[in-house]
Short mmCIF file of C-alpha atoms in Angstrom, two decimals:
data_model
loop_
_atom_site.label_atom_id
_atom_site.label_comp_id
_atom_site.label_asym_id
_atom_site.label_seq_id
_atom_site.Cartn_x
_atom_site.Cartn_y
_atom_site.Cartn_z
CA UNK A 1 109.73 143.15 145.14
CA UNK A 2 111.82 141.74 142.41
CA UNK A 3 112.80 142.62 138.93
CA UNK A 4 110.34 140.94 136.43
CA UNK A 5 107.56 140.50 134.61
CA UNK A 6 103.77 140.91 136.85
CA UNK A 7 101.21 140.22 134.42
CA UNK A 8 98.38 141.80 136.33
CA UNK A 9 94.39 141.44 135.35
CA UNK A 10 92.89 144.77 135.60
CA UNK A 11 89.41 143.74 135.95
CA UNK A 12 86.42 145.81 133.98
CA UNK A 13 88.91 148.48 133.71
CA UNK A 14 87.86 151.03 136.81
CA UNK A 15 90.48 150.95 139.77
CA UNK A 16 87.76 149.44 142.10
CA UNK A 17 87.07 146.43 140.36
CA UNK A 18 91.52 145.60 140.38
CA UNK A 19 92.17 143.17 143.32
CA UNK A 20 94.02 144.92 146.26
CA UNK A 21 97.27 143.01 145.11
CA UNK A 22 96.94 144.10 141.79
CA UNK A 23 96.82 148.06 142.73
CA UNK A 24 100.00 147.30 145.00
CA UNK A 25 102.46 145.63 142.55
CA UNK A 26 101.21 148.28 139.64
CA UNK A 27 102.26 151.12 142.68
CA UNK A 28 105.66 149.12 142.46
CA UNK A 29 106.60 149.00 139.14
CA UNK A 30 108.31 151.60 137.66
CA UNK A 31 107.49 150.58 134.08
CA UNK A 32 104.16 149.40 132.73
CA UNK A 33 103.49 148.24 128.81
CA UNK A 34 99.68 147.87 127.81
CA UNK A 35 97.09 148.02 125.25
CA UNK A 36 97.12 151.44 124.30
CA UNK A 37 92.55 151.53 125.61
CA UNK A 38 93.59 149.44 128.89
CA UNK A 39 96.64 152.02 129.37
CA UNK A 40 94.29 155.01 129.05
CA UNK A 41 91.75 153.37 131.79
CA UNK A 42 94.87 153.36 134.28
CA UNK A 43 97.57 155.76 133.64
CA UNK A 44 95.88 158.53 135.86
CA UNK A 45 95.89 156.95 138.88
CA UNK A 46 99.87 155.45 138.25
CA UNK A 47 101.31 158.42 136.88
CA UNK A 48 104.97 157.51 138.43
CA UNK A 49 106.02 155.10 135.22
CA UNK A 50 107.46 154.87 132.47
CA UNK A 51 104.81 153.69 129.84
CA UNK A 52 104.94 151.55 126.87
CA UNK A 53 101.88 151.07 125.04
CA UNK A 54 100.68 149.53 121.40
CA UNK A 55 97.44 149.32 119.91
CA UNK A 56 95.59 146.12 118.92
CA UNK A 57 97.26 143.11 117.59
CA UNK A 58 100.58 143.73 118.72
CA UNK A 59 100.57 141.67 121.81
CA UNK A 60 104.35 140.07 120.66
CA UNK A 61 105.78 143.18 120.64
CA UNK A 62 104.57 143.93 124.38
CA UNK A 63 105.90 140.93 125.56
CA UNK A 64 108.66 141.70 124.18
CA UNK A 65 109.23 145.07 125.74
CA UNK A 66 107.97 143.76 129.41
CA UNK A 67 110.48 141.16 128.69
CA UNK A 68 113.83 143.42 127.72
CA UNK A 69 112.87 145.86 130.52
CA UNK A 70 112.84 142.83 132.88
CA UNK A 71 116.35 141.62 131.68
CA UNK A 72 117.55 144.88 132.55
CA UNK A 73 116.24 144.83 136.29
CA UNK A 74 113.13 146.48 136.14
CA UNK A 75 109.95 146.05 137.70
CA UNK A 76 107.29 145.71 134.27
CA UNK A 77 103.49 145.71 134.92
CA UNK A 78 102.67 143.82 131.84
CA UNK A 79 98.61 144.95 131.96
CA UNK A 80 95.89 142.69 130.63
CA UNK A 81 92.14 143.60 130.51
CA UNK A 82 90.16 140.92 132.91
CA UNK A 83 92.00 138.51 133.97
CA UNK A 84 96.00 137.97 132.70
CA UNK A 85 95.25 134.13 132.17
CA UNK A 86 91.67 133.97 130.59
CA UNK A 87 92.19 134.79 127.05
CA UNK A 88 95.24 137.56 128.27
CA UNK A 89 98.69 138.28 127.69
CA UNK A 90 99.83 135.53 130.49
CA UNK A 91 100.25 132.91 128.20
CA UNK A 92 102.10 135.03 125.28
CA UNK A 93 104.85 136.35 127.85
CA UNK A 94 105.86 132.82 128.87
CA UNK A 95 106.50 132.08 125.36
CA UNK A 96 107.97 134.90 124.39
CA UNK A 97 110.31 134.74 127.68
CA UNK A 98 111.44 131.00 126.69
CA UNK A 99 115.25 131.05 126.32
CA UNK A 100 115.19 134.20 129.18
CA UNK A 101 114.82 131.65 132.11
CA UNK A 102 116.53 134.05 134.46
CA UNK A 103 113.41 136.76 133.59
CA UNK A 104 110.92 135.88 136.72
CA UNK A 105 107.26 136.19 135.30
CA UNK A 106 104.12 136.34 138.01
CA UNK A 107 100.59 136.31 136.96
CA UNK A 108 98.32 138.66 139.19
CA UNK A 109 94.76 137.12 138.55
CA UNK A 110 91.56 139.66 137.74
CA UNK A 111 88.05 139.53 137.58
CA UNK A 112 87.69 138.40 133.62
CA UNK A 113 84.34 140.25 131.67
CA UNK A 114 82.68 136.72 131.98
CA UNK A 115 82.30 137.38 135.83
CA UNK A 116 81.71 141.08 135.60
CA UNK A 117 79.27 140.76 133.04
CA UNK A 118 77.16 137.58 134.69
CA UNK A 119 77.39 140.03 137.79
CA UNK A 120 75.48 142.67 135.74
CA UNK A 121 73.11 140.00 134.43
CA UNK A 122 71.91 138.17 137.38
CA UNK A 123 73.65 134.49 138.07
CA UNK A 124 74.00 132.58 135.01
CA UNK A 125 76.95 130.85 135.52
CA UNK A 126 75.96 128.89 138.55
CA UNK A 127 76.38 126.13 136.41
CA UNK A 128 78.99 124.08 134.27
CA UNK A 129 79.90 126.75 131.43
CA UNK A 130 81.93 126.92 128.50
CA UNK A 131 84.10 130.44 127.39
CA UNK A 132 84.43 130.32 123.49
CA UNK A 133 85.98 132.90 121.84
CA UNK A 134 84.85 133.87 117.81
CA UNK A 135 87.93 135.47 116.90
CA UNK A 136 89.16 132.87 113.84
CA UNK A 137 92.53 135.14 113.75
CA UNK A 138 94.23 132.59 116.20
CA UNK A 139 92.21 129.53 115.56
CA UNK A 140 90.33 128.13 112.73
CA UNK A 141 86.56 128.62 112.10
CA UNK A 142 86.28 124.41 111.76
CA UNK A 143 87.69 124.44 115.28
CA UNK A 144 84.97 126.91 117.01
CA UNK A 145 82.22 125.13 114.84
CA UNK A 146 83.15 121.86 116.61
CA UNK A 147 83.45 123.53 119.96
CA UNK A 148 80.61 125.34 119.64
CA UNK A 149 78.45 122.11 118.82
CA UNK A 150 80.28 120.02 121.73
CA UNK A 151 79.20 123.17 124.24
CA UNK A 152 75.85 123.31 123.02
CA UNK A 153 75.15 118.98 122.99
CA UNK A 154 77.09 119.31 126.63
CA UNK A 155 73.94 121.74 128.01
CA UNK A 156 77.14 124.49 128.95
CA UNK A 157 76.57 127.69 129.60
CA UNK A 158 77.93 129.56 126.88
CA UNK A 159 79.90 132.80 126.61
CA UNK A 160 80.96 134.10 123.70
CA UNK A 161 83.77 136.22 123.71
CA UNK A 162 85.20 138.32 120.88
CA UNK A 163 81.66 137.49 119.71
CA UNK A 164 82.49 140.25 116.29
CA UNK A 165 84.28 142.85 114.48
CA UNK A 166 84.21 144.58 111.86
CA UNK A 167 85.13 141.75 109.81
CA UNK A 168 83.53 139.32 111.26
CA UNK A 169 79.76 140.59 111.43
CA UNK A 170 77.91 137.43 111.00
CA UNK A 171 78.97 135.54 113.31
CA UNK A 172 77.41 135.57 116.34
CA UNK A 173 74.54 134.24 113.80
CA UNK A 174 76.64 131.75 112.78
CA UNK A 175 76.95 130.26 116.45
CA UNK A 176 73.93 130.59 116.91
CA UNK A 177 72.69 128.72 113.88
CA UNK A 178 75.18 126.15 115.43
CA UNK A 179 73.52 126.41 119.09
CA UNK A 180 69.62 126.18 118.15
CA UNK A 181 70.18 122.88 116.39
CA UNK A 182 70.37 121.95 120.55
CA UNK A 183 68.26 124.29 122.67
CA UNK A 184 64.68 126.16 122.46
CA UNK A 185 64.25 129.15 120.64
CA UNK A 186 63.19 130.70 123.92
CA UNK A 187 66.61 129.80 125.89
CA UNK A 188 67.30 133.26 127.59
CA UNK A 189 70.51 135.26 126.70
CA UNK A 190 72.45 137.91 128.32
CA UNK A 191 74.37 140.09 126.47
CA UNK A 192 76.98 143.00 128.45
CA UNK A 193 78.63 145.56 126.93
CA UNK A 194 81.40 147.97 128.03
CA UNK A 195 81.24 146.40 131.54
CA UNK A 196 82.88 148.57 134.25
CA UNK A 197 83.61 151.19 131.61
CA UNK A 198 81.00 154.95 130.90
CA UNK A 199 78.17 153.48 128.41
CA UNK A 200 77.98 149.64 130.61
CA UNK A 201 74.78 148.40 129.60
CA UNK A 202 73.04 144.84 129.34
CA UNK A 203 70.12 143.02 127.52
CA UNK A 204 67.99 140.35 128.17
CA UNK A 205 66.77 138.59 125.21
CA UNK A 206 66.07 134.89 123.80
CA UNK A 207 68.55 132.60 121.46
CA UNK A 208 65.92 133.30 118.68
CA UNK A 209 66.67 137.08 119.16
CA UNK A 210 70.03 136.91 119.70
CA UNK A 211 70.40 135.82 115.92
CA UNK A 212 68.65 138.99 114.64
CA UNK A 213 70.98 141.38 116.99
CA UNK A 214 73.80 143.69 115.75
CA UNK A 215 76.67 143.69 118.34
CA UNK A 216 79.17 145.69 119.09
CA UNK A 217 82.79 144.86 119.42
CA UNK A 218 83.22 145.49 122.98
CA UNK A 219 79.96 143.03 123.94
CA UNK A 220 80.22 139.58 126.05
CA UNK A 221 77.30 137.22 125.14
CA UNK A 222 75.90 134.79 127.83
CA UNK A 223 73.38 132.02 126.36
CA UNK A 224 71.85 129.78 128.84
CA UNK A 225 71.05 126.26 129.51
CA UNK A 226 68.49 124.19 130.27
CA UNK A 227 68.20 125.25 133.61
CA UNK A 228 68.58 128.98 133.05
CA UNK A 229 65.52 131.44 134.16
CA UNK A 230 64.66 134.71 134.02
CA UNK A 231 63.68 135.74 137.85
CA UNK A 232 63.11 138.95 138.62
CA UNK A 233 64.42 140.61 135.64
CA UNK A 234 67.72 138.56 135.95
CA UNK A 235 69.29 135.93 133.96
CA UNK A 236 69.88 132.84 136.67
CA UNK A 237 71.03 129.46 135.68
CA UNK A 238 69.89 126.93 138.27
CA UNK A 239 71.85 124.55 140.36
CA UNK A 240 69.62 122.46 141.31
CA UNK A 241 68.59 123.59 144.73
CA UNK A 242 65.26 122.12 146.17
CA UNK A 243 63.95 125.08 148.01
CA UNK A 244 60.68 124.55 149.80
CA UNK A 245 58.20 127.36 149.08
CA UNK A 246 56.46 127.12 152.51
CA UNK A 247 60.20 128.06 153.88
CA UNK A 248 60.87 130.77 152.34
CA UNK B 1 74.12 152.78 150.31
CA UNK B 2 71.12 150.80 150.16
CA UNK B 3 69.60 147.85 152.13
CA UNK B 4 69.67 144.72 150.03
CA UNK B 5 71.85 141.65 149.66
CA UNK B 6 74.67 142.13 148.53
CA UNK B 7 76.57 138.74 146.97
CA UNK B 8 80.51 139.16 147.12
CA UNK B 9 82.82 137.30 145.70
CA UNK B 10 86.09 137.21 148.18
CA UNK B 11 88.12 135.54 145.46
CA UNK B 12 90.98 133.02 146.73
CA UNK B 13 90.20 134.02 150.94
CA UNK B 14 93.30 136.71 151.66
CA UNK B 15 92.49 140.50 151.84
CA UNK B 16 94.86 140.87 149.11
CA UNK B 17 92.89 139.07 146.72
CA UNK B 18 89.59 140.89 147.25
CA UNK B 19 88.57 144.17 144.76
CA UNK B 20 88.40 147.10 146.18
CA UNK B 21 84.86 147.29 145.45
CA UNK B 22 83.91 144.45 147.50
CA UNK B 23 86.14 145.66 150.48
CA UNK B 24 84.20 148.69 150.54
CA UNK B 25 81.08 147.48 150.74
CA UNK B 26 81.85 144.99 153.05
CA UNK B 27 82.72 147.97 155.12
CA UNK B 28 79.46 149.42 154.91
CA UNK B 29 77.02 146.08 155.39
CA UNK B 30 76.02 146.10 158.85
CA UNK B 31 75.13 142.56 158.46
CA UNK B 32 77.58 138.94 157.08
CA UNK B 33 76.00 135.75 156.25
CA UNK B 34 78.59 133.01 155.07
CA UNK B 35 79.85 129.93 155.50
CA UNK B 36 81.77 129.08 158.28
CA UNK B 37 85.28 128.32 156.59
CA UNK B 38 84.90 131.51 154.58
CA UNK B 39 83.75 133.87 157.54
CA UNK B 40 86.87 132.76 159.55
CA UNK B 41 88.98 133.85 156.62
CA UNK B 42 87.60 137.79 157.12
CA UNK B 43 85.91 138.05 160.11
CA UNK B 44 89.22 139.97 161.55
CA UNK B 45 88.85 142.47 159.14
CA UNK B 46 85.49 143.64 159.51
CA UNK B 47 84.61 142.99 162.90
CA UNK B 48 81.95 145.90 163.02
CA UNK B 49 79.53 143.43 161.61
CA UNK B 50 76.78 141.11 162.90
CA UNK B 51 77.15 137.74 161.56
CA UNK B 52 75.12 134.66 160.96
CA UNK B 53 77.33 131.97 159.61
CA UNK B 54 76.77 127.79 158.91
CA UNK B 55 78.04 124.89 157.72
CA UNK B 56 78.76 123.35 154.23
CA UNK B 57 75.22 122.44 152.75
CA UNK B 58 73.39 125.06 153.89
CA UNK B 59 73.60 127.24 151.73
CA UNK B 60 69.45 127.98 151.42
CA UNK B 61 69.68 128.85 154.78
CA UNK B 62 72.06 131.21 154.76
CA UNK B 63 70.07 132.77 151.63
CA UNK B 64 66.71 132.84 153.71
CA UNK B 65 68.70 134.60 156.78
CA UNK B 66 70.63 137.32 154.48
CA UNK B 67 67.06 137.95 152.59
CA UNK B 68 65.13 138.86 155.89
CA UNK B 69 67.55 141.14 157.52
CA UNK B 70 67.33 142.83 153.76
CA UNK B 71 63.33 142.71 154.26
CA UNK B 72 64.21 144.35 157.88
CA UNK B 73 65.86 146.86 155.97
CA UNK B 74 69.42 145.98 156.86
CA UNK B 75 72.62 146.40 154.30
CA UNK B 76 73.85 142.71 153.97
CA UNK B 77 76.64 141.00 152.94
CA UNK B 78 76.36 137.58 151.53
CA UNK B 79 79.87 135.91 151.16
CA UNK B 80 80.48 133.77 148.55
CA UNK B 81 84.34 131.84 147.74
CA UNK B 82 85.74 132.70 144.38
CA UNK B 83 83.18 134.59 142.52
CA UNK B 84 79.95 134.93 143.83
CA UNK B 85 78.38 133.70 140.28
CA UNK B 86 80.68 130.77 139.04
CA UNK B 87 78.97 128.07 141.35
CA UNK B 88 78.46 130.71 143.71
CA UNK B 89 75.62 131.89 146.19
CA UNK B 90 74.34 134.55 143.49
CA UNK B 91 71.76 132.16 141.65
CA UNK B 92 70.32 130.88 144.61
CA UNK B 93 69.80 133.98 146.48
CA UNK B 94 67.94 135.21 143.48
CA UNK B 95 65.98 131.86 143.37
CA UNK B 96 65.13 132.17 146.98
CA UNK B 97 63.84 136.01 147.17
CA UNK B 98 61.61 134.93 143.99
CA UNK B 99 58.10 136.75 145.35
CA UNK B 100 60.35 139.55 147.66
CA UNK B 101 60.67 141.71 144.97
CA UNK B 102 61.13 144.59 146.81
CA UNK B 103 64.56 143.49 148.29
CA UNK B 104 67.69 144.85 146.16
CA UNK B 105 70.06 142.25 145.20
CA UNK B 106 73.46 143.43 144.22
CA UNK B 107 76.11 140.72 142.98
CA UNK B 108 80.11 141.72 143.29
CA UNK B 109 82.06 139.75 141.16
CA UNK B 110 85.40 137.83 142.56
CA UNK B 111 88.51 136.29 141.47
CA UNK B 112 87.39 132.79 141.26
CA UNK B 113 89.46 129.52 141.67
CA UNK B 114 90.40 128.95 137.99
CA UNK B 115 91.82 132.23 137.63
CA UNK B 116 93.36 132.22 141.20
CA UNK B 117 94.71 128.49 140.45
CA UNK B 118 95.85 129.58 136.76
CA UNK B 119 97.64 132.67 137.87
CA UNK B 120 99.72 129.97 139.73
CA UNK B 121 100.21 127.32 137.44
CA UNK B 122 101.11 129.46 134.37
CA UNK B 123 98.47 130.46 131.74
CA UNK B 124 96.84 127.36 130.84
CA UNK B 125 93.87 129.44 130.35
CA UNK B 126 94.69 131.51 127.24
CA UNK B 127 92.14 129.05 125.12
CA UNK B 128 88.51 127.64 124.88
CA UNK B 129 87.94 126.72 128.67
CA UNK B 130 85.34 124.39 130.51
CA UNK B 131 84.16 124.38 134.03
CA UNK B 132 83.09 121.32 135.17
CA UNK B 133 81.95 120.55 138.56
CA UNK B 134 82.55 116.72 139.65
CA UNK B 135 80.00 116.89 142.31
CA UNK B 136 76.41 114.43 141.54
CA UNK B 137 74.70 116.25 144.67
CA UNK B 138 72.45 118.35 142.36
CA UNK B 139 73.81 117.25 139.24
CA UNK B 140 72.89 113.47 137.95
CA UNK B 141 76.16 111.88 137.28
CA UNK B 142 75.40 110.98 133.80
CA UNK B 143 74.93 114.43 132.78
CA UNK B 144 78.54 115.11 134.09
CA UNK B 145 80.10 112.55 131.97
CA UNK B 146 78.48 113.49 129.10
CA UNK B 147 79.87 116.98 129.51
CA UNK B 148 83.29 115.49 130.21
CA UNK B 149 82.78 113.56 126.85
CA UNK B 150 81.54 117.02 125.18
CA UNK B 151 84.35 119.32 126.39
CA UNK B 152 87.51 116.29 125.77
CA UNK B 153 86.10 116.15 121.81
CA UNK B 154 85.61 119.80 121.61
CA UNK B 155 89.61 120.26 123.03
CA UNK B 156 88.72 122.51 125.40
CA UNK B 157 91.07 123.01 128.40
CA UNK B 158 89.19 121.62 130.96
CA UNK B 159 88.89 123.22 134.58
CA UNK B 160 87.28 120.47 137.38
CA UNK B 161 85.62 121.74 140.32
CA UNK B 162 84.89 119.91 143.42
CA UNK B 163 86.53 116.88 142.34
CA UNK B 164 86.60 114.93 145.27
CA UNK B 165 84.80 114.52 148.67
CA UNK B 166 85.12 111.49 151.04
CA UNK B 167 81.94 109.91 149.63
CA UNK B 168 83.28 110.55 145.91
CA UNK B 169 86.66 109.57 146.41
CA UNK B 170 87.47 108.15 142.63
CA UNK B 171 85.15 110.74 140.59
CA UNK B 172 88.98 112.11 139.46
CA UNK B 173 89.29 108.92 138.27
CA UNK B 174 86.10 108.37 136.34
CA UNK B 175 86.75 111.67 134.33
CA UNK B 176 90.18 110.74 133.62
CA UNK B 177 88.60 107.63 131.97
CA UNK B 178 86.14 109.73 129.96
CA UNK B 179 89.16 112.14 128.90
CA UNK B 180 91.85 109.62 128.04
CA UNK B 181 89.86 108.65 125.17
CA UNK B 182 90.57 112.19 123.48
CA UNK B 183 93.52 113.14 125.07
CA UNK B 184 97.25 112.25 125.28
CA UNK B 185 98.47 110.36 128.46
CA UNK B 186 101.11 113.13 128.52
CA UNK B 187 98.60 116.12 128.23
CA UNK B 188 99.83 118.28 130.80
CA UNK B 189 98.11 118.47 133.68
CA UNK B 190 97.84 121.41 137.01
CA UNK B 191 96.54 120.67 140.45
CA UNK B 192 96.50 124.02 142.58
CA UNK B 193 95.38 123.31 146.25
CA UNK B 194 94.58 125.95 149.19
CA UNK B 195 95.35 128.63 146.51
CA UNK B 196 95.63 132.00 148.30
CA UNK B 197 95.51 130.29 152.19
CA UNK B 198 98.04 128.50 154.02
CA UNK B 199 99.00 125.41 152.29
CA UNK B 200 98.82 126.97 149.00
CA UNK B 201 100.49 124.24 146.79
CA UNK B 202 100.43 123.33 143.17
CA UNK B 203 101.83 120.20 140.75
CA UNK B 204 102.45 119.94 137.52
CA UNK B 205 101.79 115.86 135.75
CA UNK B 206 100.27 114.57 133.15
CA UNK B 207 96.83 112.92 132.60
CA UNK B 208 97.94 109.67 132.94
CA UNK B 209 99.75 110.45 136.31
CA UNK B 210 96.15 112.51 137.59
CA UNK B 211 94.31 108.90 137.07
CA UNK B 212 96.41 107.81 139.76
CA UNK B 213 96.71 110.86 142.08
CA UNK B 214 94.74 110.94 145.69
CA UNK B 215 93.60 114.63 145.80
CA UNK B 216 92.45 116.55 148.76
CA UNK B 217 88.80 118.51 148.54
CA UNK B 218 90.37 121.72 148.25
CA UNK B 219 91.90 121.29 145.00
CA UNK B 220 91.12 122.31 141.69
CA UNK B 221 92.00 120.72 138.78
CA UNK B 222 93.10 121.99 135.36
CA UNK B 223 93.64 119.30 132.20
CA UNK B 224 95.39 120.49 129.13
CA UNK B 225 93.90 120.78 125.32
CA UNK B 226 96.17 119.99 122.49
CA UNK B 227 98.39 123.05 122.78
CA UNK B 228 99.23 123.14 126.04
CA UNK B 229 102.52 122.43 126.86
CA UNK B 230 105.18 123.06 130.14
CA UNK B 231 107.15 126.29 129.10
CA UNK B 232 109.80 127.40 131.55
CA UNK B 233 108.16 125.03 134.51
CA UNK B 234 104.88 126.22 133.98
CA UNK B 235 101.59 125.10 132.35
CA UNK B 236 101.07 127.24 129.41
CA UNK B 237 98.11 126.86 126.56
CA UNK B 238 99.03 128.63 123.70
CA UNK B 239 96.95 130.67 121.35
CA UNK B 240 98.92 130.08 118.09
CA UNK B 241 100.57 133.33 117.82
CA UNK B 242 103.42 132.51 115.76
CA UNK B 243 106.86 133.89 117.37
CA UNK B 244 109.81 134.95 115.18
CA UNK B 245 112.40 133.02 117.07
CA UNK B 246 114.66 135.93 115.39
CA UNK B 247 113.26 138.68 116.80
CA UNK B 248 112.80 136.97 120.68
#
């Protein structure tokens, strides 16, 4: 294996849910640089690194460490929760890298919370969905509102990621303001919280409820679309499928 | 371990790719149901199991055969490409054991094609995203477009599934149509093909070059938003964190 940069996905966050690639190149690297939560998930079972880790919002400066300890020949696990390219630290380390073109970079896909959580839920992404995330740190409130109207007109499956914080409380009402101008009242939801992690636990409830709901930070919100069900307790989005009742 | 139907994701095809979670259970179902491409790709690997595989299209069957051996109390795998939820057998098998309530269903969620196909191409995934399946067999095709209208406006980076089959040979083509009246002819543009199997190729071009590109069926395609851009050879979308050139 190379010197470089292996962004690897970690999944939900427990070993078993990391792709079998994923748990080989992390047994390979001899330095890893994380989010100081993901870090804490992992560290146990890779105890043979060197570590690097910083809390929240400081994404630039791991890049910039995986980066360095690349340049000097080292093998850097550069650790994203889910999947490195959905929302992760893939796309930050290629930037960051630009002017380095000799530092190799590989992304090592995961299973992002959208998948882990619809797995909890039922099926409700059998159909065309759209991933929107809240956070207005990165991109401008005007921009979600438009997206979040274009999803909703489009009949997407919606997940909401980043759907709060601490200083952003209100807006998972806000979206969904946005959203009922286009669907029922009664259009199920999903919401999953610490997927994969002690205290995973999901909710079934309806768009109309979903704007009365206080969420936590660490929650992924599914809403459905036009063709989404409950069946048997589960949240299940339709395809289509003409199955003949006297078959089954 | 229980008897049920249990819905696994095997992400891109190879071992490698797989989570540990769905290896293990795959270990312990005494019965596979999948589709014939797919079982080829593990049978090797598990050959303990009984299996009941068939072609494309027939997918309800293979739902009706993997919910009776649950009724007969079997453990049963049910293998789905990708992730079993993102157009995967999960809805449907829920759909079709509607009035079986007493069989377990269990979905394991994969590495699906856009993260498999992203991890490839770069990280043109770091923004909004839309999935967006180019095939009319369950979906009218006007609905489609109007998505395809919906998720160029709202600049989401757009992900197409099945965007080709011998009977829909120019579908590419019509959504290129729909998004060239949002986009950029240069928007960059990924096509990742037999991602994780032999043949595994990808391209990098532009939106105007993907209007006039003959694809095969096993690609999937990924069109740029406004900020994605090719960084160091690959497709990157940023998120707007801004970089001190200084300290890089």
């Amino acid at each position: 294996m190379n010197a470089g940069v292996y962004v690897i996905g970690i999944g939900p966050g427990h070993l078993e849910g990391m792709t079998a690639e994923a748990v080989h190149i992390l047994q390979q690297c001899t330095h890893i640089v994380g989010y100081t939560t993901y870090i804490r998930l992992l560290q146990k079972n890779f105890p043979h690194a060197v570590y690097f880790t910083t809390p929240m919002t400081r994404e630039i400066e791991r890049c910039q460490q995986a980066v360095q300890w690349a340049r000097e020949g080292k093998r850097v696990a550069l650790i994203s929760g889910g999947d490195a390219g959905l929302y992760g630290m893939a796309g930050l380390v290629y930037e960051v890298s630009a002017g380095y073109e000799e530092v190799e970079i590989h992304v090592i896909a995961g299973v992002t919370a959208a998948m882990a959580g619809a797995a909890l839920l039922g099926a409700p992404l059998v159909n065309d969905t759209c991933f929107i995330s809240l956070s207005d740190a990165l991109t401008p409130w005007n921009t979600i509102a438009h997206r979040l109207h274009c999803a909703a007109s489009g009949d997407f499956v919606i997940v909401l990621y980043n759907p709060t914080s601490k200083r952003r409380r209100n807006y998972v009402q806000k979206a969904c303001r946005i959203i009922q101008a286009y669907r029922s009242p009664a259009t199920p939801v999903g919401v999953a919280q610490y997927i994969g992690r002690e205290g995973e636990k999901t909710r079934l409830l309806t768009l109309k409820e979903l704007a009365q709901l206080e969420l936590n930070m660490i929650s992924t919100v599914f809403i459905g679309n036009s063709h989404t069900r409950i069946i048997r307790g589960h949240m299940v989005t339709s395809r289509g499928y003409a199955i003949q009742e006297k078959e089954k």
